[in-house]
Short mmCIF file of C-alpha atoms and ligand atoms in Angstrom, two decimals:
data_model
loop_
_atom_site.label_atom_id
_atom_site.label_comp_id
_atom_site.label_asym_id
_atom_site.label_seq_id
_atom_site.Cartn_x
_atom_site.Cartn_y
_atom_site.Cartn_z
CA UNK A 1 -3.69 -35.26 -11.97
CA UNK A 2 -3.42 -31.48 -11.12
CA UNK A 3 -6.52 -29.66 -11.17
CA UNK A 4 -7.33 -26.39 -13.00
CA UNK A 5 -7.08 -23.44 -10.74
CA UNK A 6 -10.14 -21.40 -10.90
CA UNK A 7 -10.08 -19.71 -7.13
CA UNK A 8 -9.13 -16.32 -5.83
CA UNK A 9 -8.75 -15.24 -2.19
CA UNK A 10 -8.32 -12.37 -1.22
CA UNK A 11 -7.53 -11.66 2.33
CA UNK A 12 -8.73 -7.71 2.77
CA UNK A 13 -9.79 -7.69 6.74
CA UNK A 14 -6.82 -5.75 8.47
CA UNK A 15 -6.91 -3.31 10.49
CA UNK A 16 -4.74 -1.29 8.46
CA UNK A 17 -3.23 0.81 11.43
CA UNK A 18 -0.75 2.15 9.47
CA UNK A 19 -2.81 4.23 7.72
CA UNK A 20 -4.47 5.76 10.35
CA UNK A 21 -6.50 7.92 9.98
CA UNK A 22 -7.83 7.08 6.72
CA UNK A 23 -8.44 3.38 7.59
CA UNK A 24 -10.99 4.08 10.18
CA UNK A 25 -14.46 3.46 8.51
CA UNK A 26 -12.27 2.25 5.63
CA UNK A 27 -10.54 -0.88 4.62
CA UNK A 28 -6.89 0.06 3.49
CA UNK A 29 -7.38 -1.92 0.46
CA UNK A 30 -9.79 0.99 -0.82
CA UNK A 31 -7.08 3.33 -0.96
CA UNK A 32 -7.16 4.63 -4.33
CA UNK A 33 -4.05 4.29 -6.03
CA UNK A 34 -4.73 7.25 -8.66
CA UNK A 35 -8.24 6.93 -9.69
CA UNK A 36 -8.91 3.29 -8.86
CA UNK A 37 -8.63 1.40 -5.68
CA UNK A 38 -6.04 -0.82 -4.78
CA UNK A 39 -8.19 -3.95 -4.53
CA UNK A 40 -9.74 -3.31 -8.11
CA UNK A 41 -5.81 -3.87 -9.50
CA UNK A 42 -5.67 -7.39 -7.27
CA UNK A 43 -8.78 -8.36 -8.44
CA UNK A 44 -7.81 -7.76 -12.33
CA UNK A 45 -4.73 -9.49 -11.68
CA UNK A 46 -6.57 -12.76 -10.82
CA UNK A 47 -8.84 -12.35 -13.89
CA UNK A 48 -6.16 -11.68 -16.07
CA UNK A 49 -4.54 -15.04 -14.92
CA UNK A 50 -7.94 -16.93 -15.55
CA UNK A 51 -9.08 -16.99 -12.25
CA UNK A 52 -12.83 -16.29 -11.97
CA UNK A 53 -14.32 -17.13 -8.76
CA UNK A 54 -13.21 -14.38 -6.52
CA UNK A 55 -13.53 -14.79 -2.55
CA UNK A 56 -12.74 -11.66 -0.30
CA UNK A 57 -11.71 -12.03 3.49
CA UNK A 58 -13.58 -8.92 4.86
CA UNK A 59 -13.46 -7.38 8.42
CA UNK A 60 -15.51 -4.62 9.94
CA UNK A 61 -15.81 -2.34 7.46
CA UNK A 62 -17.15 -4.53 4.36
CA UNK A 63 -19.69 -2.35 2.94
CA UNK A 64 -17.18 -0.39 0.92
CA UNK A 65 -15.82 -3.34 -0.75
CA UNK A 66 -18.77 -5.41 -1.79
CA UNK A 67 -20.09 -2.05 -3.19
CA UNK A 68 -17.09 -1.40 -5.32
CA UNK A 69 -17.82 -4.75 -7.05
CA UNK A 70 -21.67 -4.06 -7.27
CA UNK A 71 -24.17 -1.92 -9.33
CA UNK A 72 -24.50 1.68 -8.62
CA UNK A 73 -28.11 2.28 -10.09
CA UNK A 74 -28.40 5.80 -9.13
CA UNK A 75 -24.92 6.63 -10.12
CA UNK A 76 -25.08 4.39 -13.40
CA UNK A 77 -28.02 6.13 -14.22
CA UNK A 78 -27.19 9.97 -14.08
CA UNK A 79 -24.21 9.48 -15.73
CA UNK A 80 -26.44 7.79 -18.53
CA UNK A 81 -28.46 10.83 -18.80
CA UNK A 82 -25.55 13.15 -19.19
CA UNK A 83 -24.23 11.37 -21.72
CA UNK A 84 -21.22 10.52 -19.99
CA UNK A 85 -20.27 7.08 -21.18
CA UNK A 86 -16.42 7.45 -20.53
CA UNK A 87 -17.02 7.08 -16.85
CA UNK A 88 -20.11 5.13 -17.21
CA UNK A 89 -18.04 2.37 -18.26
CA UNK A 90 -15.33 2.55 -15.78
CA UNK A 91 -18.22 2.54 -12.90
CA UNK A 92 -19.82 -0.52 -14.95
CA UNK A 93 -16.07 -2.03 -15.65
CA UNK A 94 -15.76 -3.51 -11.99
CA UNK A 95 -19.50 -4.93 -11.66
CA UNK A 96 -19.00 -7.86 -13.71
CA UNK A 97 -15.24 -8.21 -13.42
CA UNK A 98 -15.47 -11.56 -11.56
CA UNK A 99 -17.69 -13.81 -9.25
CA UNK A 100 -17.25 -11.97 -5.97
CA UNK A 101 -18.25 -13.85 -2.69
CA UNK A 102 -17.59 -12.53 0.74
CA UNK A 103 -16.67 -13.95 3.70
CA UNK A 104 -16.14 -12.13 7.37
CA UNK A 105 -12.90 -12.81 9.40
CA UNK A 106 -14.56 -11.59 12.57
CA UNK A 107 -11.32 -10.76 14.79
CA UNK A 108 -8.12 -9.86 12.52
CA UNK A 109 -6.64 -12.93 14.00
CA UNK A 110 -3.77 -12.85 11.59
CA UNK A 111 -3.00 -13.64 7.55
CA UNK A 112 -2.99 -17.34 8.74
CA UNK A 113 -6.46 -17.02 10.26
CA UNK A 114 -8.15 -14.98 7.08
CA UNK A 115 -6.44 -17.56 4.56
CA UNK A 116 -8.51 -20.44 6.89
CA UNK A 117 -11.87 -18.68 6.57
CA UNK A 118 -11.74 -19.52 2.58
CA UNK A 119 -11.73 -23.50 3.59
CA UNK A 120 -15.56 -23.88 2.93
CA UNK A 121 -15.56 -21.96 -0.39
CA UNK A 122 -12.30 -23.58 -1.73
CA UNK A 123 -12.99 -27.37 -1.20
CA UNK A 124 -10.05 -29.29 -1.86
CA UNK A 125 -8.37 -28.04 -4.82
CA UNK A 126 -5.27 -25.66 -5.24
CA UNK A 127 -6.00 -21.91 -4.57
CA UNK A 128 -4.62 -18.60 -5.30
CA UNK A 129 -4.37 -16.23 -2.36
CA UNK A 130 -3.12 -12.55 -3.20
CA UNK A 131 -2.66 -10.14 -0.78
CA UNK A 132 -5.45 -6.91 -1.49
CA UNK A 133 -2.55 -4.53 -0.44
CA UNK A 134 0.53 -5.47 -2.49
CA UNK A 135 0.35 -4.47 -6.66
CA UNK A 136 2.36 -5.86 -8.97
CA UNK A 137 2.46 -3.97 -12.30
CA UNK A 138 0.63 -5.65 -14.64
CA UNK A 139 3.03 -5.39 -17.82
CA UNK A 140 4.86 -8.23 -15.32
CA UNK A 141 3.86 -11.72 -15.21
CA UNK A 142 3.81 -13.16 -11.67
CA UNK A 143 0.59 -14.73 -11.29
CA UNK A 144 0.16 -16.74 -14.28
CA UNK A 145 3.61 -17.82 -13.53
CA UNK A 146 3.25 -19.13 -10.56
CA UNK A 147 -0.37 -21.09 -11.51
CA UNK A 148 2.07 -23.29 -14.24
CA UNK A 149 4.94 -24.44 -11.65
CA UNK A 150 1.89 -25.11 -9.27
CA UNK A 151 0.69 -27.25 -12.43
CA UNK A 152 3.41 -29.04 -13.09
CA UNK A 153 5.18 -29.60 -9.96
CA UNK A 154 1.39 -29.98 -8.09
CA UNK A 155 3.40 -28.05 -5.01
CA UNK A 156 2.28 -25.02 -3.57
CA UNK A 157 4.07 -22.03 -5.13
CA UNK A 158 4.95 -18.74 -2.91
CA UNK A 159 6.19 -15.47 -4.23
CA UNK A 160 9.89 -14.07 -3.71
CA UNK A 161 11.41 -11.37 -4.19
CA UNK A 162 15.08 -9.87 -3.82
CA UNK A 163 15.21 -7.53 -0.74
CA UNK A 164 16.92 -4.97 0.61
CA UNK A 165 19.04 -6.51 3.77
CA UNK A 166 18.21 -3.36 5.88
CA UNK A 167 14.25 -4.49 4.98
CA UNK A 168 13.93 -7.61 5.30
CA UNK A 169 13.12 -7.63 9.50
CA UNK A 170 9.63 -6.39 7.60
CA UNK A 171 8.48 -9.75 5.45
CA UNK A 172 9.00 -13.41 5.59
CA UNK A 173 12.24 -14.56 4.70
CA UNK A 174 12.89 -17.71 2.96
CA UNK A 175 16.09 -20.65 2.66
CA UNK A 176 16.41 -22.28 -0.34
CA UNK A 177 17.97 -24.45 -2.81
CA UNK A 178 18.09 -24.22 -6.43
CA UNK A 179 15.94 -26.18 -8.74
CA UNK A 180 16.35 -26.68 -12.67
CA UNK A 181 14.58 -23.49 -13.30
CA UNK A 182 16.37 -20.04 -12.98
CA UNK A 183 13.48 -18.51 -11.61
CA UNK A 184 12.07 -20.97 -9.60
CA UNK A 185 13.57 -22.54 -5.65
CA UNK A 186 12.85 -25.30 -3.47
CA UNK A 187 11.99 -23.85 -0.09
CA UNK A 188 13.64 -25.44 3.19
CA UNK A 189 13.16 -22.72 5.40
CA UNK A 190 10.83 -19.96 6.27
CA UNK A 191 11.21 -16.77 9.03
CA UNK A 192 8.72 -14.32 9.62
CA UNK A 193 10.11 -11.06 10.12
CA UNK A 194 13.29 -11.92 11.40
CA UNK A 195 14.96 -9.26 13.94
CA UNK A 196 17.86 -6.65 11.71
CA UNK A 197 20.77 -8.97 11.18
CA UNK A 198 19.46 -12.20 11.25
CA UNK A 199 17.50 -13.08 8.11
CA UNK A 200 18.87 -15.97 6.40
CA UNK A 201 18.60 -14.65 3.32
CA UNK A 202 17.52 -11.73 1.47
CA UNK A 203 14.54 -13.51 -0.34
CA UNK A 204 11.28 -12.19 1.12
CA UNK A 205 7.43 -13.73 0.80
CA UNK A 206 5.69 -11.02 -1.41
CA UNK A 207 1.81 -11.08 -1.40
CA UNK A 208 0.72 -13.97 -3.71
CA UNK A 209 0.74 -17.44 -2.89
CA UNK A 210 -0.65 -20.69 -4.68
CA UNK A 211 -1.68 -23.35 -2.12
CA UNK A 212 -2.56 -26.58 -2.07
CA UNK A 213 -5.75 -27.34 0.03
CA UNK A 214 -3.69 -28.97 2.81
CA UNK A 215 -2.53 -25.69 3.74
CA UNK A 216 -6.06 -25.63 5.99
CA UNK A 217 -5.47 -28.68 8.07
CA UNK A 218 -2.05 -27.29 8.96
CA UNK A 219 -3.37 -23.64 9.65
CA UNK A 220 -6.48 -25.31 11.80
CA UNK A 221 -3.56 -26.03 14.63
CA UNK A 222 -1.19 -23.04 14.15
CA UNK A 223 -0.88 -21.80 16.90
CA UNK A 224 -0.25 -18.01 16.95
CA UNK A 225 3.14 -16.84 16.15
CA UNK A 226 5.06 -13.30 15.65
CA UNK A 227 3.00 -10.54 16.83
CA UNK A 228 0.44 -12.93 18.63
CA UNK A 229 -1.48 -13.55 15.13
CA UNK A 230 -1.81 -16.57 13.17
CA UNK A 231 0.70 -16.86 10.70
CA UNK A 232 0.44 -18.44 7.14
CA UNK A 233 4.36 -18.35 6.72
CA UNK A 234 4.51 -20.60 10.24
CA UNK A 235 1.91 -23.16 8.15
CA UNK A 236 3.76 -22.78 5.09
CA UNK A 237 7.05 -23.69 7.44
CA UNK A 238 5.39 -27.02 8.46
CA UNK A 239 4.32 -27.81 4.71
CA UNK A 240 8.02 -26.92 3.42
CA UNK A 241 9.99 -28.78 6.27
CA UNK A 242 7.93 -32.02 6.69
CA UNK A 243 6.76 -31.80 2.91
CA UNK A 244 3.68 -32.40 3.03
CA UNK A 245 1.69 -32.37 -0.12
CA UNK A 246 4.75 -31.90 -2.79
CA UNK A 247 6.49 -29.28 -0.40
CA UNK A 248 6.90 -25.45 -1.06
CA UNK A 249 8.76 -23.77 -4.10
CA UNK A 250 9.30 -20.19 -4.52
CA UNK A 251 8.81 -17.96 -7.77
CA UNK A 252 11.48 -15.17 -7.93
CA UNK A 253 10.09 -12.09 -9.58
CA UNK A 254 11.75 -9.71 -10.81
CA UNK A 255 9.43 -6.96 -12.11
CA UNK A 256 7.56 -4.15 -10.58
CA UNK A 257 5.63 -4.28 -6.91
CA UNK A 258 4.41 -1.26 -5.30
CA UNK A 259 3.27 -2.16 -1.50
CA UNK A 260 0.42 0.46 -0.58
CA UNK A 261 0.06 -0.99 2.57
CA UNK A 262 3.51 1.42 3.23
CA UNK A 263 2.58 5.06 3.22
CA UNK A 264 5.76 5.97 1.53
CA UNK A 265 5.65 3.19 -0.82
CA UNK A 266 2.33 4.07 -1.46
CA UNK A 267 2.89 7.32 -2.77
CA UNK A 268 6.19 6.17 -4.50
CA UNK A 269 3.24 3.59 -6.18
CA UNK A 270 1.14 6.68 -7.07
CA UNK A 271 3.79 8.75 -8.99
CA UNK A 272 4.87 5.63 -10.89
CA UNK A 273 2.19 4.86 -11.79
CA UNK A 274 0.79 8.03 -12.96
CA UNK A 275 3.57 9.60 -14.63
CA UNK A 276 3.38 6.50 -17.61
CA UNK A 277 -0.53 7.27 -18.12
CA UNK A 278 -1.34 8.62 -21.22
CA UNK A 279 -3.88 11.29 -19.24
CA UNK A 280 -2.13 12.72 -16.51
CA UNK A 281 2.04 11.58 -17.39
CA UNK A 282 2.24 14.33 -19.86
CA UNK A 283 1.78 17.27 -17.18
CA UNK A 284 2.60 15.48 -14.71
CA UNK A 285 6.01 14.74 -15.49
CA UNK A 286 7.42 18.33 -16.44
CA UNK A 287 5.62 19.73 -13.27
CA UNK A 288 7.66 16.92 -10.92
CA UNK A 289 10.75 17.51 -12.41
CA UNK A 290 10.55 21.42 -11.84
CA UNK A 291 9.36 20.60 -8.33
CA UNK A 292 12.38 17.71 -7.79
CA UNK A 293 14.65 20.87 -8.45
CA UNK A 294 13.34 22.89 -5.69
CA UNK A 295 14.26 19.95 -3.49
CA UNK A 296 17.99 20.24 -2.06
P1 UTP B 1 -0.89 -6.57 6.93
O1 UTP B 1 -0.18 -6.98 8.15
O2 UTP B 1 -0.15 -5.80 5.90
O3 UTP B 1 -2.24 -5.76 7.22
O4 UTP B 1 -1.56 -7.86 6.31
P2 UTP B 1 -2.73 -4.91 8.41
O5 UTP B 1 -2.59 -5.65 9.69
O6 UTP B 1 -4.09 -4.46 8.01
O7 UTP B 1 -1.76 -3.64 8.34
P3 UTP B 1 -1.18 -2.66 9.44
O8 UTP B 1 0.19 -3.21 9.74
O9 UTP B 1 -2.12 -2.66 10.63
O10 UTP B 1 -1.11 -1.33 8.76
C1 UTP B 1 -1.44 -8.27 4.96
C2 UTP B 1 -2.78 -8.57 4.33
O11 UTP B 1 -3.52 -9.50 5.08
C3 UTP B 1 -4.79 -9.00 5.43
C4 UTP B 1 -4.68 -7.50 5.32
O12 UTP B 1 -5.94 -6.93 5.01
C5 UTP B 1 -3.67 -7.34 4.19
O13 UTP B 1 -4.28 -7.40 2.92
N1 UTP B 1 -5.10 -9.47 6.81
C6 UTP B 1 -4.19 -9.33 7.81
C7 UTP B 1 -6.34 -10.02 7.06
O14 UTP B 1 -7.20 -10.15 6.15
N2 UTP B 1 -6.62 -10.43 8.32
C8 UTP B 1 -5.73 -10.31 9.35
O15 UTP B 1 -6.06 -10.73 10.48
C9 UTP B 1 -4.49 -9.74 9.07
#
């Protein structure tokens, strides 16, 4: 019988190198992405799809993280005396959101590696990993989605999502076959980044994944692949071509993902995002149009 998921991990110990400087004595995940960090959205998304027991994959530069999902006495406290309960209660929002545990990664060995540092905490049921870097708006349903065909098909469920051809040498591309479902696809093959002209398809691995608890055996002798790091898609290759525990099937969604692991996408995210809220769209979008008409 298939089990409830209840388990969260969230991988969040990069090196972020992209973002250099800003990622120095800070993980990239606590970028904000206008007035909240990136890894507050990812953990809101699990919570939202019922998922309550939170794990985070942390590197060097932890502190920042754990105290994002912590109390903040001093800070909770003056803003009590001022009277300020507005942003008293978005400091308070993200104490209690979930059941946070931490875990450290030690050496950024690769995805693969940080995904095999949750096999203590996760036991042997089916677990949701989501990548702290990669938003998906939340008026779109991925998640919850993906926990169902993991449900009923007791497979492990990956992400997809139609790609730009000229992009794709930067994700993990996927072959597949159709299943019953429109939006759902058997997986038979699995590239990461695949060199500009070569990708067999122009589905790409987007950052959530719902695995079965196999997934850790196979990882445990992965060796290291692209880029010299530990791959999950390489353990998600084995699991989808030998099919081991049900196979792998692919979710295609369709909705909104902004990657602020990108810079550009990352301040494409921003903009989006803050032109539709209530507080800041209303200036904000009459000042960027007048500014997009400077541009020639
Ligand atoms: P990325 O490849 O996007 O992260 O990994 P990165 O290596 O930090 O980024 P750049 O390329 O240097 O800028 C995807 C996700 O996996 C996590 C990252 O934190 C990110 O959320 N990750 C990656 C780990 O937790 N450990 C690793 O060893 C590698």
């Amino acid at each position: 019988m298939a089990t409830k998921i209840t388990k969260a991990v969230i991988p969040a110990a990069g090196l972020g190198t992209r973002f250099l400087p800003a990622t120095k004595a800070m993980p990239k995940e606590m970028l904000p992405v206008v007035d909240k960090p990136a890894i507050q959205y990812v953990v809101e998304e699990a919570v939202n799809a019922g998922l309550t027991d939170v794990l985070m994959i942390t590197g060097r530069n932890k502190n920042a993280l754990e105290n994002h999902f912590d109390r903040m006495t001093e800070l909770e406290a003056t803003l009590e005396q001022k009277g300020d309960t507005d942003r008293l209660h978005k400091v308070e929002y993200s104490n209690d959101l979930a059941d946070m545990h931490y875990v450290r990664q030690g050496d950024p060995r690769g995805l693969g590696h940080a995904v095999l540092r949750a096999k203590m905490h996760v036991g042997q049921e089916p677990f949701a990993v989501l990548l702290g870097d990669d938003l998906i708006d939340e008026r779109d349903v991925l998640l919850s989605r993906m926990l169902e065909e993991q449900i009923s098909r007791n497979a492990t469920v990956i992400a997809l999502m139609e790609v730009d051809p000229a992009q794709s040498h930067m994700y993990g591309i996927a072959t597949v076959e159709a299943t019953d479902d429109d939006d759902v696809v058997r997986i038979t093959g699995l590239v990461e980044k695949p060199a500009q002209g070569t990708a067999p398809s122009n589905l790409a691995i987007i950052g959530r994944y719902v695995l079965r608890p196999e997934i850790f055996e196979i990882l445990e002798r992965t060796d290291p692949g692209k880029g010299g790091e530990i791959q999950l898609t390489d353990a998600l290759l084995e699991m989808a071509e030998s099919d081991i525990a049900g196979g792998v099937y692919g979710v295609v969604f369709r909705g909104r993902r902004y990657d602020t692991g990108d810079r550009l996408d990352y301040i494409k995210a921003i903009v989006q995002l803050a032109v539709e809220r209530d507080d800041l769209g209303p200036e904000l979008r009459p000042w960027l149009q007048q500014f997009s008409a400077t541009l020639d």
